mmCIF file of C-alpha atoms in Angstrom:
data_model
loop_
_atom_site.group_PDB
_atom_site.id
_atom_site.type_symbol
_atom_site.label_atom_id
_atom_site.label_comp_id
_atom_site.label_asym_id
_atom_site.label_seq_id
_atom_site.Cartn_x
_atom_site.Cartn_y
_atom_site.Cartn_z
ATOM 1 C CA UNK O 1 239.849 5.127 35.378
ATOM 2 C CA UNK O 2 237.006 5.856 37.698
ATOM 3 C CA UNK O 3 237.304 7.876 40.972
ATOM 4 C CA UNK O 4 235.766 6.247 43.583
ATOM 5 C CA UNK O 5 235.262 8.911 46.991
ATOM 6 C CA UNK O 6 234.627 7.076 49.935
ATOM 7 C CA UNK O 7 234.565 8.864 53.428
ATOM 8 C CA UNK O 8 235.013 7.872 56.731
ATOM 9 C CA UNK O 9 231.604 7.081 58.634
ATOM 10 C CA UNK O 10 229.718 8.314 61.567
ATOM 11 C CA UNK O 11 227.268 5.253 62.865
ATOM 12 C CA UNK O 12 225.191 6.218 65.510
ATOM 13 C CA UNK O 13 222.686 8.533 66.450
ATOM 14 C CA UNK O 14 223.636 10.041 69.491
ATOM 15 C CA UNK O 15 221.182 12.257 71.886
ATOM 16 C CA UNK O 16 221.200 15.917 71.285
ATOM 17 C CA UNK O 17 223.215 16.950 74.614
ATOM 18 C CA UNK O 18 226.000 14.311 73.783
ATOM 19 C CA UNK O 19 226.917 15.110 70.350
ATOM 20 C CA UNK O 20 230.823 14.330 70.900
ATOM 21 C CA UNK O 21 230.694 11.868 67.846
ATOM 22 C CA UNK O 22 229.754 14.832 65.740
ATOM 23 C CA UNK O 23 231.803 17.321 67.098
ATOM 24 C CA UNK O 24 234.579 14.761 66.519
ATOM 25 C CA UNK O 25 233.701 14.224 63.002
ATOM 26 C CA UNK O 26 233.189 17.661 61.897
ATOM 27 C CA UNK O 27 236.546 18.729 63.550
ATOM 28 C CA UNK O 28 237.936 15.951 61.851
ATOM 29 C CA UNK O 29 236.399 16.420 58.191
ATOM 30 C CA UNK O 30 234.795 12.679 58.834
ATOM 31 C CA UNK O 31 231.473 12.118 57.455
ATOM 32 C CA UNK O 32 229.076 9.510 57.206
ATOM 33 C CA UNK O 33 228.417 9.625 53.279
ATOM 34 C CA UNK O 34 230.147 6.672 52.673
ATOM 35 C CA UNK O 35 230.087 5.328 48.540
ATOM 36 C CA UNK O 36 229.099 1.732 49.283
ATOM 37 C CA UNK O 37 224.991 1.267 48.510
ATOM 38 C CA UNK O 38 224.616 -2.061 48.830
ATOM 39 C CA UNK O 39 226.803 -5.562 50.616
ATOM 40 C CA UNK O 40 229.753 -6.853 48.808
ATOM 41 C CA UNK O 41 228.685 -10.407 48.101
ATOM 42 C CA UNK O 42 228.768 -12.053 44.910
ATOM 43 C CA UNK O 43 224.981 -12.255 44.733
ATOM 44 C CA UNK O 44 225.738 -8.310 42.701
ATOM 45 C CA UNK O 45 228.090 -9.721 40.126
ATOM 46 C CA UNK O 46 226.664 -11.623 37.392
ATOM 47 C CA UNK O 47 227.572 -14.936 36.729
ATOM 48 C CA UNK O 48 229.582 -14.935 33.928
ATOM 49 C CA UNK O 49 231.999 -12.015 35.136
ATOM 50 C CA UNK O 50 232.266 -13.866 38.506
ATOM 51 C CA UNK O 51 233.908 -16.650 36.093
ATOM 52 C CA UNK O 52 236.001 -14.655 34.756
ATOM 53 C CA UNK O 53 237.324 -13.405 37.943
ATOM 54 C CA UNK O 54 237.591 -16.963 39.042
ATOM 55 C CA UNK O 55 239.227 -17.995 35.927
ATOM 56 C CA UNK O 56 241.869 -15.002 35.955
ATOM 57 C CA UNK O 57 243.534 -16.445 39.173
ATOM 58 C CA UNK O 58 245.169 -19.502 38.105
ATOM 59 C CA UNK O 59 246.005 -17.994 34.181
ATOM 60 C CA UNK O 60 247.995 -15.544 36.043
ATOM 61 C CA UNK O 61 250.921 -17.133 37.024
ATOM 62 C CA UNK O 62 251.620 -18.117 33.658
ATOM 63 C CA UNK O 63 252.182 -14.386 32.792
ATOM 64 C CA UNK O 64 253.556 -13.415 36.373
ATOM 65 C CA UNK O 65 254.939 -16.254 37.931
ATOM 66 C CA UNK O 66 256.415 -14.268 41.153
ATOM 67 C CA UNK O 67 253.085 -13.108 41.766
ATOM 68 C CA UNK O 68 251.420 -14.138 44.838
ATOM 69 C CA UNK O 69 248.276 -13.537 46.298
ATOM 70 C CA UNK O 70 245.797 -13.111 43.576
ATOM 71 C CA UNK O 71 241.961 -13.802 44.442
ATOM 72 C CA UNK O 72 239.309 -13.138 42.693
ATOM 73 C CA UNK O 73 237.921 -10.369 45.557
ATOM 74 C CA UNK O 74 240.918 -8.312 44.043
ATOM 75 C CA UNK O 75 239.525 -8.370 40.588
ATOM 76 C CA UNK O 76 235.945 -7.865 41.565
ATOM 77 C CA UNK O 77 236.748 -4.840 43.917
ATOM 78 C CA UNK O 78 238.320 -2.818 40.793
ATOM 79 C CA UNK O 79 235.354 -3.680 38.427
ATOM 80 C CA UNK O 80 232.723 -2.943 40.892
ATOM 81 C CA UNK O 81 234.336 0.750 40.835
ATOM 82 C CA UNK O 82 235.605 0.737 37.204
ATOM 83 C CA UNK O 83 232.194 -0.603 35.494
ATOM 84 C CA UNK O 84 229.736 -2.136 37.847
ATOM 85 C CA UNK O 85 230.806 -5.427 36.946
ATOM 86 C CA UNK O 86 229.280 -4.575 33.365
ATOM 87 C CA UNK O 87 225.699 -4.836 34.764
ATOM 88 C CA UNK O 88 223.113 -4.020 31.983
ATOM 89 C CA UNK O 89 225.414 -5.181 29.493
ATOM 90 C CA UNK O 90 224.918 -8.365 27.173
ATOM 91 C CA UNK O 91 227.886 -10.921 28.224
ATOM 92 C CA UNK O 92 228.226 -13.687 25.940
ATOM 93 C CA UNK O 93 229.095 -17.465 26.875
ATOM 94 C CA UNK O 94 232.406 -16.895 25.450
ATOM 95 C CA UNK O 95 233.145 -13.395 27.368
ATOM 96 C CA UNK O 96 232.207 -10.976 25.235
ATOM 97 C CA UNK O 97 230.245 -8.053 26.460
ATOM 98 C CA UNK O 98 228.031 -5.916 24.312
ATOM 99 C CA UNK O 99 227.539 -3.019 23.982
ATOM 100 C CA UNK O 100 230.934 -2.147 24.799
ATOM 101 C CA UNK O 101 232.113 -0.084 27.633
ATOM 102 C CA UNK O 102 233.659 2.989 26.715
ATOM 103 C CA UNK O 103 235.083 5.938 29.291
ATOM 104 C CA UNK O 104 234.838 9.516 27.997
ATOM 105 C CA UNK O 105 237.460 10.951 25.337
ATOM 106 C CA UNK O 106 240.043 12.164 26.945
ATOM 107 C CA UNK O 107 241.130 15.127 25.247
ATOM 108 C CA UNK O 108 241.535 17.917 28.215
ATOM 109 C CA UNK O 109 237.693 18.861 27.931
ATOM 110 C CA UNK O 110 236.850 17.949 31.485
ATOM 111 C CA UNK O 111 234.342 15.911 31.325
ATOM 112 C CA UNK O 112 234.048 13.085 33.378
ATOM 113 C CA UNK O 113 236.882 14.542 35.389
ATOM 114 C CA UNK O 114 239.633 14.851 32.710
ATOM 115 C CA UNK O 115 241.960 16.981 32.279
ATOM 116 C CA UNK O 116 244.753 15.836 30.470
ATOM 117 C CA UNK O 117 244.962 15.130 26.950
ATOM 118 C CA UNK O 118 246.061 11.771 25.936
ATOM 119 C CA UNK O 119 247.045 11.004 22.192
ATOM 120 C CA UNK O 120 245.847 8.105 20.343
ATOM 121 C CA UNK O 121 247.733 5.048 20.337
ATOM 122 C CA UNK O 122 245.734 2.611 18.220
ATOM 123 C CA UNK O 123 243.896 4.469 15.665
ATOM 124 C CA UNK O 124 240.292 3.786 16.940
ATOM 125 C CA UNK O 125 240.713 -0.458 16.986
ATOM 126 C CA UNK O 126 239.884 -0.960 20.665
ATOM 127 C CA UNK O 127 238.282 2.499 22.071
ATOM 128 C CA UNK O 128 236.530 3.055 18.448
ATOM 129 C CA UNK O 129 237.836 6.559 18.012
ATOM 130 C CA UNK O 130 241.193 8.148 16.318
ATOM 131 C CA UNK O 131 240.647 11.308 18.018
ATOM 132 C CA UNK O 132 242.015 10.291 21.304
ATOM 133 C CA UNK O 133 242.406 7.586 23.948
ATOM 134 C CA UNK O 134 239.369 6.455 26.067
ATOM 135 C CA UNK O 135 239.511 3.911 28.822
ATOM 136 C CA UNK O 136 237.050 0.733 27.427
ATOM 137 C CA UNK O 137 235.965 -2.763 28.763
ATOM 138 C CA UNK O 138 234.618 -3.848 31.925
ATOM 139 C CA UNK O 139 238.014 -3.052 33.623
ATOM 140 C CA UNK O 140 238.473 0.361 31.661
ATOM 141 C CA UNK O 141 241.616 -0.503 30.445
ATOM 142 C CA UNK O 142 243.725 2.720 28.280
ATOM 143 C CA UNK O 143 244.743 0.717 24.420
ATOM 144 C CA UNK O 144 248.023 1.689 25.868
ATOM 145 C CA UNK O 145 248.151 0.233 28.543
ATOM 146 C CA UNK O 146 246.592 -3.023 26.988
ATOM 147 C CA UNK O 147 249.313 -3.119 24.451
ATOM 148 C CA UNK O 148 251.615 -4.372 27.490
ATOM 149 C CA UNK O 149 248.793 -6.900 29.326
ATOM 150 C CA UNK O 150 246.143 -8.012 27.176
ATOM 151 C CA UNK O 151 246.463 -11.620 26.881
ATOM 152 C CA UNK O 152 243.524 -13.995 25.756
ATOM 153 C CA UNK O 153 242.169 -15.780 28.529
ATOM 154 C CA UNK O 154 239.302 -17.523 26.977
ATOM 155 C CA UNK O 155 241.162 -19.550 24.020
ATOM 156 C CA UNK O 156 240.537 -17.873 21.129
ATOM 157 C CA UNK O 157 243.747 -16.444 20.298
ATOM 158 C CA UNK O 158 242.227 -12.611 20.522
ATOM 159 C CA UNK O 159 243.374 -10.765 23.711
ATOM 160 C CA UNK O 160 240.056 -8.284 23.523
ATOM 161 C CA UNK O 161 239.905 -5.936 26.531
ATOM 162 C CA UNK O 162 236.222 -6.289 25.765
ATOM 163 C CA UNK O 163 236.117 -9.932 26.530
ATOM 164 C CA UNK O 164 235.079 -10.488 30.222
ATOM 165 C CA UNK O 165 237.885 -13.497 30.956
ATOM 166 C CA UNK O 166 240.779 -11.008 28.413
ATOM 167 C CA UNK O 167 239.841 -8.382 30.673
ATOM 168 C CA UNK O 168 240.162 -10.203 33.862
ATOM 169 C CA UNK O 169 243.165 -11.495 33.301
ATOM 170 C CA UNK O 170 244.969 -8.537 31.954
ATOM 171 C CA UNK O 171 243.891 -7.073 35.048
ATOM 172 C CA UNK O 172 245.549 -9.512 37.260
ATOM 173 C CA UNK O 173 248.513 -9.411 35.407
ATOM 174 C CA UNK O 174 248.847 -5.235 35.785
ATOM 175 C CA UNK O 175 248.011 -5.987 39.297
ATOM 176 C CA UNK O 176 250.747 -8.217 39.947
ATOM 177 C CA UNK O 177 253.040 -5.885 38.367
ATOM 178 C CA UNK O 178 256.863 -7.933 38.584
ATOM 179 C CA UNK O 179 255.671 -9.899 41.084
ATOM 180 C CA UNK O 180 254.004 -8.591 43.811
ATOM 181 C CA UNK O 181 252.228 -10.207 47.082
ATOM 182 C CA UNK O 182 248.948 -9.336 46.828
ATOM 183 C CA UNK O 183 248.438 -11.003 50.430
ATOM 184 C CA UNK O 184 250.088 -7.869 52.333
ATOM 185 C CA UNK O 185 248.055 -5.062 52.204
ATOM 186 C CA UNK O 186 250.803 -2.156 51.738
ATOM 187 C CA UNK O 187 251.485 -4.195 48.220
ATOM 188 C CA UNK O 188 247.800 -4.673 47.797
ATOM 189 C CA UNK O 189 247.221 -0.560 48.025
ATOM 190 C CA UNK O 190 250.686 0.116 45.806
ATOM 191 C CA UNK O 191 248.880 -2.335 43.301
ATOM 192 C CA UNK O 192 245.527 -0.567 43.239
ATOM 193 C CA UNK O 193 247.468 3.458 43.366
ATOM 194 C CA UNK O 194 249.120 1.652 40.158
ATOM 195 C CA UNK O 195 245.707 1.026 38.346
ATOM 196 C CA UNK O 196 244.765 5.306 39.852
ATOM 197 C CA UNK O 197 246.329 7.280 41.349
ATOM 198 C CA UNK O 198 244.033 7.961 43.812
ATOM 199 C CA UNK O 199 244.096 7.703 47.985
ATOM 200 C CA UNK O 200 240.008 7.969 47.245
ATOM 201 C CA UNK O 201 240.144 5.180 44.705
ATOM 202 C CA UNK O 202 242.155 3.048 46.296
ATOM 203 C CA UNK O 203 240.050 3.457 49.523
ATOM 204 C CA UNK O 204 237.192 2.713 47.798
ATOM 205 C CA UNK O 205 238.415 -0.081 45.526
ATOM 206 C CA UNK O 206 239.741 -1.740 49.057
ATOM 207 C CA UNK O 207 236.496 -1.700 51.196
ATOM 208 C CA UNK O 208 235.042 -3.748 47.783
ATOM 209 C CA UNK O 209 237.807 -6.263 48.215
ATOM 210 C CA UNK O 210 237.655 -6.627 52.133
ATOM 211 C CA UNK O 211 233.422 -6.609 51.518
ATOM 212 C CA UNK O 212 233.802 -9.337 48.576
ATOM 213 C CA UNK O 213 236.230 -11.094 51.313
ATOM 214 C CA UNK O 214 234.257 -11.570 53.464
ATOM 215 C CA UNK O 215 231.449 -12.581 51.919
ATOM 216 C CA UNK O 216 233.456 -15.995 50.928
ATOM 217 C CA UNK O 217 233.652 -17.080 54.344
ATOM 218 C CA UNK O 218 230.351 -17.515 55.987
ATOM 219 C CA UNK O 219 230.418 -17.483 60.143
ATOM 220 C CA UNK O 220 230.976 -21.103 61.315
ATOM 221 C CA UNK O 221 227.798 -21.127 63.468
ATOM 222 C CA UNK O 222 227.937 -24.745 64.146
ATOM 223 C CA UNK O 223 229.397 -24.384 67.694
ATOM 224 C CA UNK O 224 227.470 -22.017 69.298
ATOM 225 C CA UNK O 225 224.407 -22.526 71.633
ATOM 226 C CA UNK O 226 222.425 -20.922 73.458
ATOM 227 C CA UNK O 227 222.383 -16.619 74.091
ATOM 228 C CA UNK O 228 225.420 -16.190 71.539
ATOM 229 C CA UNK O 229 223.378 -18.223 68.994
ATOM 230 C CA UNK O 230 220.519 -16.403 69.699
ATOM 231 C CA UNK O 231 221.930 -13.321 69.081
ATOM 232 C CA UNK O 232 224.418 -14.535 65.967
ATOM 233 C CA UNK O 233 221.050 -15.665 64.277
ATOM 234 C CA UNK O 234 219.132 -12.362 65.143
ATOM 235 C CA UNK O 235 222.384 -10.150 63.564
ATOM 236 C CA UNK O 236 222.385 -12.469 60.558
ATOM 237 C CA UNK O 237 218.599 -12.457 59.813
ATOM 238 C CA UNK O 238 219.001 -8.461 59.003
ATOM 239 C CA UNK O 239 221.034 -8.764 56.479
ATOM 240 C CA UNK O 240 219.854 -6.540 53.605
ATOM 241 C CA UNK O 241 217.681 -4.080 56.065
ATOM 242 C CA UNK O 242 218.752 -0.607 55.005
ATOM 243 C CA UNK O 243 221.029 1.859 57.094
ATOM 244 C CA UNK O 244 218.783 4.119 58.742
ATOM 245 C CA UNK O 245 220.138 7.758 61.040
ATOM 246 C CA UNK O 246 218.855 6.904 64.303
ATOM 247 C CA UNK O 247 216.729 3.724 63.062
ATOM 248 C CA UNK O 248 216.256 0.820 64.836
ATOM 249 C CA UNK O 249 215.168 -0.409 68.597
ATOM 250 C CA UNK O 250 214.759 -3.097 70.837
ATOM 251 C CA UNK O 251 211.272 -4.270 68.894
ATOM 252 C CA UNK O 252 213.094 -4.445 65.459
ATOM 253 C CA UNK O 253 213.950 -1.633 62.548
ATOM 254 C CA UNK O 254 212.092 1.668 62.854
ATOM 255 C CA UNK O 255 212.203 4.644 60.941
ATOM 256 C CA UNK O 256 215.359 6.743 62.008
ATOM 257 C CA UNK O 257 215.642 10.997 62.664
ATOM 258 C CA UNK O 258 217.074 13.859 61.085
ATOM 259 C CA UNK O 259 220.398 14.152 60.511
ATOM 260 C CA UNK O 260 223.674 12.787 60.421
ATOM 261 C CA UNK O 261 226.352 15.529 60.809
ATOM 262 C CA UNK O 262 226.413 15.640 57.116
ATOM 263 C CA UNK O 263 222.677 15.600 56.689
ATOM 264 C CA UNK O 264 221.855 12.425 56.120
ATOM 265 C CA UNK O 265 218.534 12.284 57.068
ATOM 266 C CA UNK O 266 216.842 8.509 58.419
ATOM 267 C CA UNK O 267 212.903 9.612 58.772
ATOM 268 C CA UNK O 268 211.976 8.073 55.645
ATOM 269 C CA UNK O 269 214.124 5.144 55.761
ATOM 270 C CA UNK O 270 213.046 1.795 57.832
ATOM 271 C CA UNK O 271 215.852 -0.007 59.244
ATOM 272 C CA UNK O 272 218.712 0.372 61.907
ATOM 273 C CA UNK O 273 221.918 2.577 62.273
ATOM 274 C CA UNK O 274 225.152 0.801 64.367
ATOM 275 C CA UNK O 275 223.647 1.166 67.534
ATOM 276 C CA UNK O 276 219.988 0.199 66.817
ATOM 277 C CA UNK O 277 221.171 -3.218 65.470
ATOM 278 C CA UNK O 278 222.999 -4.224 68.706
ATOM 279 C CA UNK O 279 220.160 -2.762 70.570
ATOM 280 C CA UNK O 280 217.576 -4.842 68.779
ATOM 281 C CA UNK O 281 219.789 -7.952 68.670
ATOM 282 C CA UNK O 282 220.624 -7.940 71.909
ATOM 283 C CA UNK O 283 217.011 -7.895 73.185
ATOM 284 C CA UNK O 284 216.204 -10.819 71.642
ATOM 285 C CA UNK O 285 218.811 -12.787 73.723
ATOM 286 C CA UNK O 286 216.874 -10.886 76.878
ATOM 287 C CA UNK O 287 219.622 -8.050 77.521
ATOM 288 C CA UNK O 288 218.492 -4.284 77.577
ATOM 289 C CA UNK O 289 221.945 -1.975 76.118
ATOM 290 C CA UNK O 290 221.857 1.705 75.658
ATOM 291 C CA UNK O 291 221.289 3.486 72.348
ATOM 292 C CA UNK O 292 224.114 5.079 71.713
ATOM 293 C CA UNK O 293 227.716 3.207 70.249
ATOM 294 C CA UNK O 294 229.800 5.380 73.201
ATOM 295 C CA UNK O 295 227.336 3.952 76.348
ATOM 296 C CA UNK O 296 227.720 0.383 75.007
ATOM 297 C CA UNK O 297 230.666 0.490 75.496
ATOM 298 C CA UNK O 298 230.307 0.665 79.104
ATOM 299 C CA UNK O 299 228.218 -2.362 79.810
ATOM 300 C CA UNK O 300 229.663 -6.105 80.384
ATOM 301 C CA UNK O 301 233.331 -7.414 80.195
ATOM 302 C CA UNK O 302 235.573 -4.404 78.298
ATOM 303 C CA UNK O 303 237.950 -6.195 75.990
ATOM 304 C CA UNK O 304 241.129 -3.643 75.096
ATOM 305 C CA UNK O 305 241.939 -2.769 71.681
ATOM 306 C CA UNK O 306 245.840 -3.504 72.483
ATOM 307 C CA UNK O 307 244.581 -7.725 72.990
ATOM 308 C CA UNK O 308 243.212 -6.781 69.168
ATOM 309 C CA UNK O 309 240.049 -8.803 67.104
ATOM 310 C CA UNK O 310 241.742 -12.173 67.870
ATOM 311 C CA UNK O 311 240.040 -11.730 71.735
ATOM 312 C CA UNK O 312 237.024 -11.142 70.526
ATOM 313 C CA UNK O 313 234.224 -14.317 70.661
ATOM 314 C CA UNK O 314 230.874 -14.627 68.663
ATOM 315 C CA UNK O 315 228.707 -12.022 69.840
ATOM 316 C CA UNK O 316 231.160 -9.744 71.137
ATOM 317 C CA UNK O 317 230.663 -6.087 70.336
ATOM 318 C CA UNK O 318 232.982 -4.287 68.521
ATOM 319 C CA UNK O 319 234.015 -0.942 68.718
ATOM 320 C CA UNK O 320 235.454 1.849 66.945
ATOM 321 C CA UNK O 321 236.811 4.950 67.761
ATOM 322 C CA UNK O 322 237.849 8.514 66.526
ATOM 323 C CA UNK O 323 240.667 8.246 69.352
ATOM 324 C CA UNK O 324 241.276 4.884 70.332
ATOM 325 C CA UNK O 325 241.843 4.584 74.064
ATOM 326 C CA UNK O 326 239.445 7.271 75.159
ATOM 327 C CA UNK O 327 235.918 5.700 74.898
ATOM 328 C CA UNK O 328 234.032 9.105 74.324
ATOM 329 C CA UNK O 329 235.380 8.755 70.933
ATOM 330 C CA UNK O 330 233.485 6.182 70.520
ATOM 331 C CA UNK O 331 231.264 6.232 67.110
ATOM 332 C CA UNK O 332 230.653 2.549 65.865
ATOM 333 C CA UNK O 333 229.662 -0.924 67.328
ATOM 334 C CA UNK O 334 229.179 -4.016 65.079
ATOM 335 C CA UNK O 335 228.025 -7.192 66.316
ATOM 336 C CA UNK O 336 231.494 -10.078 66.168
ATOM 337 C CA UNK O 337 230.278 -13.217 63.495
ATOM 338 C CA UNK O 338 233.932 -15.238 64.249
ATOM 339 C CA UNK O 339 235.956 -15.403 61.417
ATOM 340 C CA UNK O 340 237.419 -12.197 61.436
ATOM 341 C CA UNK O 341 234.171 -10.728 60.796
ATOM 342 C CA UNK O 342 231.540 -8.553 61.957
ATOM 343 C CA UNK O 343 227.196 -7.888 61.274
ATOM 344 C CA UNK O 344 227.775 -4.527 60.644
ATOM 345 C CA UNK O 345 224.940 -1.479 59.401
ATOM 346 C CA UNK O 346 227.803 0.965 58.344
ATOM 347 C CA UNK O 347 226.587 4.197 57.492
ATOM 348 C CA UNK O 348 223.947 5.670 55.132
ATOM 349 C CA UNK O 349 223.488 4.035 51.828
ATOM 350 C CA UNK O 350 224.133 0.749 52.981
ATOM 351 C CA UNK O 351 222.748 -2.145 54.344
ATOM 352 C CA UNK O 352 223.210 -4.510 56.974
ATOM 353 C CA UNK O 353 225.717 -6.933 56.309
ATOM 354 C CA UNK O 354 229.289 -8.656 57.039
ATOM 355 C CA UNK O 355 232.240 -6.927 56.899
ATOM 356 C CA UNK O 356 235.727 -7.600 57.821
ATOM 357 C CA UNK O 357 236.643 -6.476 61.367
ATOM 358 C CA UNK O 358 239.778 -4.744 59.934
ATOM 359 C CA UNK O 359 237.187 -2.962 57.213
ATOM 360 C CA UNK O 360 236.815 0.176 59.232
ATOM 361 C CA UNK O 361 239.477 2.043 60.642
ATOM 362 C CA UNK O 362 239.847 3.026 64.967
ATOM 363 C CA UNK O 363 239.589 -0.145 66.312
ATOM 364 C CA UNK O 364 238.729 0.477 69.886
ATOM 365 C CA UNK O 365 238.476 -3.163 71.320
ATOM 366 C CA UNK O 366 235.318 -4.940 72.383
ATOM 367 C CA UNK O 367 232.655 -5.689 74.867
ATOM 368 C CA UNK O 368 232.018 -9.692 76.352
ATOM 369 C CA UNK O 369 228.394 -9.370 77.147
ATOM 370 C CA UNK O 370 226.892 -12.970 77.168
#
């Protein structure tokens, strides 16, 4: 299965003579390269494998009845990394995709990151070859390993790990293992190091899941009025503006500067970076913040990262932190939706979009501004 590497971000542009965020980051190893290129919202899964993800969580407990948990985030975060949710495939009505997905032959060679050899285990009928084992299907499932989970979950008595709703489904059930709760995260991680045993996978396969999470529950924006709805509906309305290094001002997106501490380079791209969002959003609602993530953190009402996200109110900012507790640390600010969520530009390669408060690690509290 598919390595994901994911790495830890740097947000903001800082000014040349305060370059702790980047001292911190390169002392650290942290960079801002992170693997995500575009938000986690179904609107990038097609509709017929969003069924079957759908579908999967109910048929599961028939299989795994002591599972608990189960959602279809979960499934879509491992075939966003395993196969892109079979985009540019053919998927049928019934669930079958064509072409068929196939991983690389794993005999030792090392391509596509192989190094073992695996034997074949069923003479060519699901991975078309006899000359090996390769991982196939929208969930890149090993024949082996489908031996013990494939199950049909579209009615027509074939378990196919080439069917989008088989595939789901035996996914689910590998995930739920003997019976796992899926709701606490520790489980959640043990269930995707099960599926590879990676700490880069799983990292990556998570910030899908929290991404696809939080894209079910849209901001409740019914309640608010006046400078925090002015400022909610600014955030919100940039949705899909790409990150930029050092983009972004109080007039709107702008093109950003040269570099990131790993190079990452914003002049050509038009949009913001952590900082720039606040800085634009916050303009609109009249209010004039610094540009950098570590000097907004000195303006308005501090909120502690020890009274955690539940203090924080619609258009709070948020804060993150290489050292939580020592605010020079500081190298992130989203804008807080409610919910348990954030408008958040992330890092380079991404765009502007929700994410889960909990998505990014260092939470360093908050600041009550309005």
């Amino acid at each position: 299965m598919v390595t994901l590497l994911l790495l830890a971000a740097v947000c903001c542009a800082a000014p040349v003579g305060n370059a702790i965020s980047a001292y911190v980051a390169l002392k650290t190893g942290q960079q801002d390269d992170g693997a995500i290129a575009e938000g986690g919202s179904a609107a990038d899964i097609p509709p017929r494998m969003l069924t079957a993800y759908k579908k999967a969580v109910p048929q599961v407990g028939t299989y795994v009845p002591t599972c608990q948990g189960m959602r279809w985030p979960i499934l879509a975060g491992i075939a966003k990394v395993e196969s892109h949710h079979a985009v540019g495939r053919s998927i049928a009505a019934g669930g079958d995709i064509r072409p068929k997905i196939y991983g690389v032959l794993l005999n030792g060679s090392g391509q596509g990151g192989n190094t073992t050899v695996v034997p074949d285990t069923d003479g060519g009928k699901w991975d078309g070859t006899s000359q090996g084992e390769r991982a196939v299907g929208p969930f890149q499932f090993l024949p082996s390993t489908w031996e013990s989970v494939g199950e049909d979950g579209n009615g027509d008595k074939i378990a196919d790990p080439h069917n989008a709703d088989d595939a789901a489904l035996g996914a689910a059930i590998y995930l739920c293992g003997d019976g796992r709760d899926l709701t606490k995260r520790a489980q959640l991680k043990a269930a995707i190091w099960q599926y590879n045993h990676s700490s880069e996978y799983v990292a990556g396969v998570l910030e899908w899941i929290d991404q696809y999470t939080a894209a079910t529950k849209a901001p409740d924006l019914k309640n608010l009025s006046g400078k925090v709805r002015t400022v909610i509906d600014a955030a919100l309305s940039q949705r899909g503006v790409p990150y930029s290094w050092g983009g972004g001002n109080a007039s709107g997106p702008s093109y950003g500067i040269c570099c990131s501490p790993s190079g990452k380079s914003g002049t050509h791209i038009k949009g913001f970076d952590c900082s720039g969002l606040t800085t634009y959003v916050y303009a609109t609602a009249g209010i004039s913040l610094p540009r950098t993530a570590a000097a907004q953190a000195g303006i308005g009402q501090r909120i502690p990262a020890s009274l955690g996200p539940s203090a924080l109110k619609p258009g709070d900012l948020v804060f993150y932190a290489y050292a939580p507790g020592r605010d020079p640390t500081i190298h992130h600010v989203g804008i807080y939706a409610g919910n348990g969520q954030m408008i958040n530009a992330a890092r380079p390669g991404t765009i502007v979009r929700l994410d889960p408060v909990n998505a990014m690690p260092g939470f360093a509290g908050g600041a009550h501004l309005l």
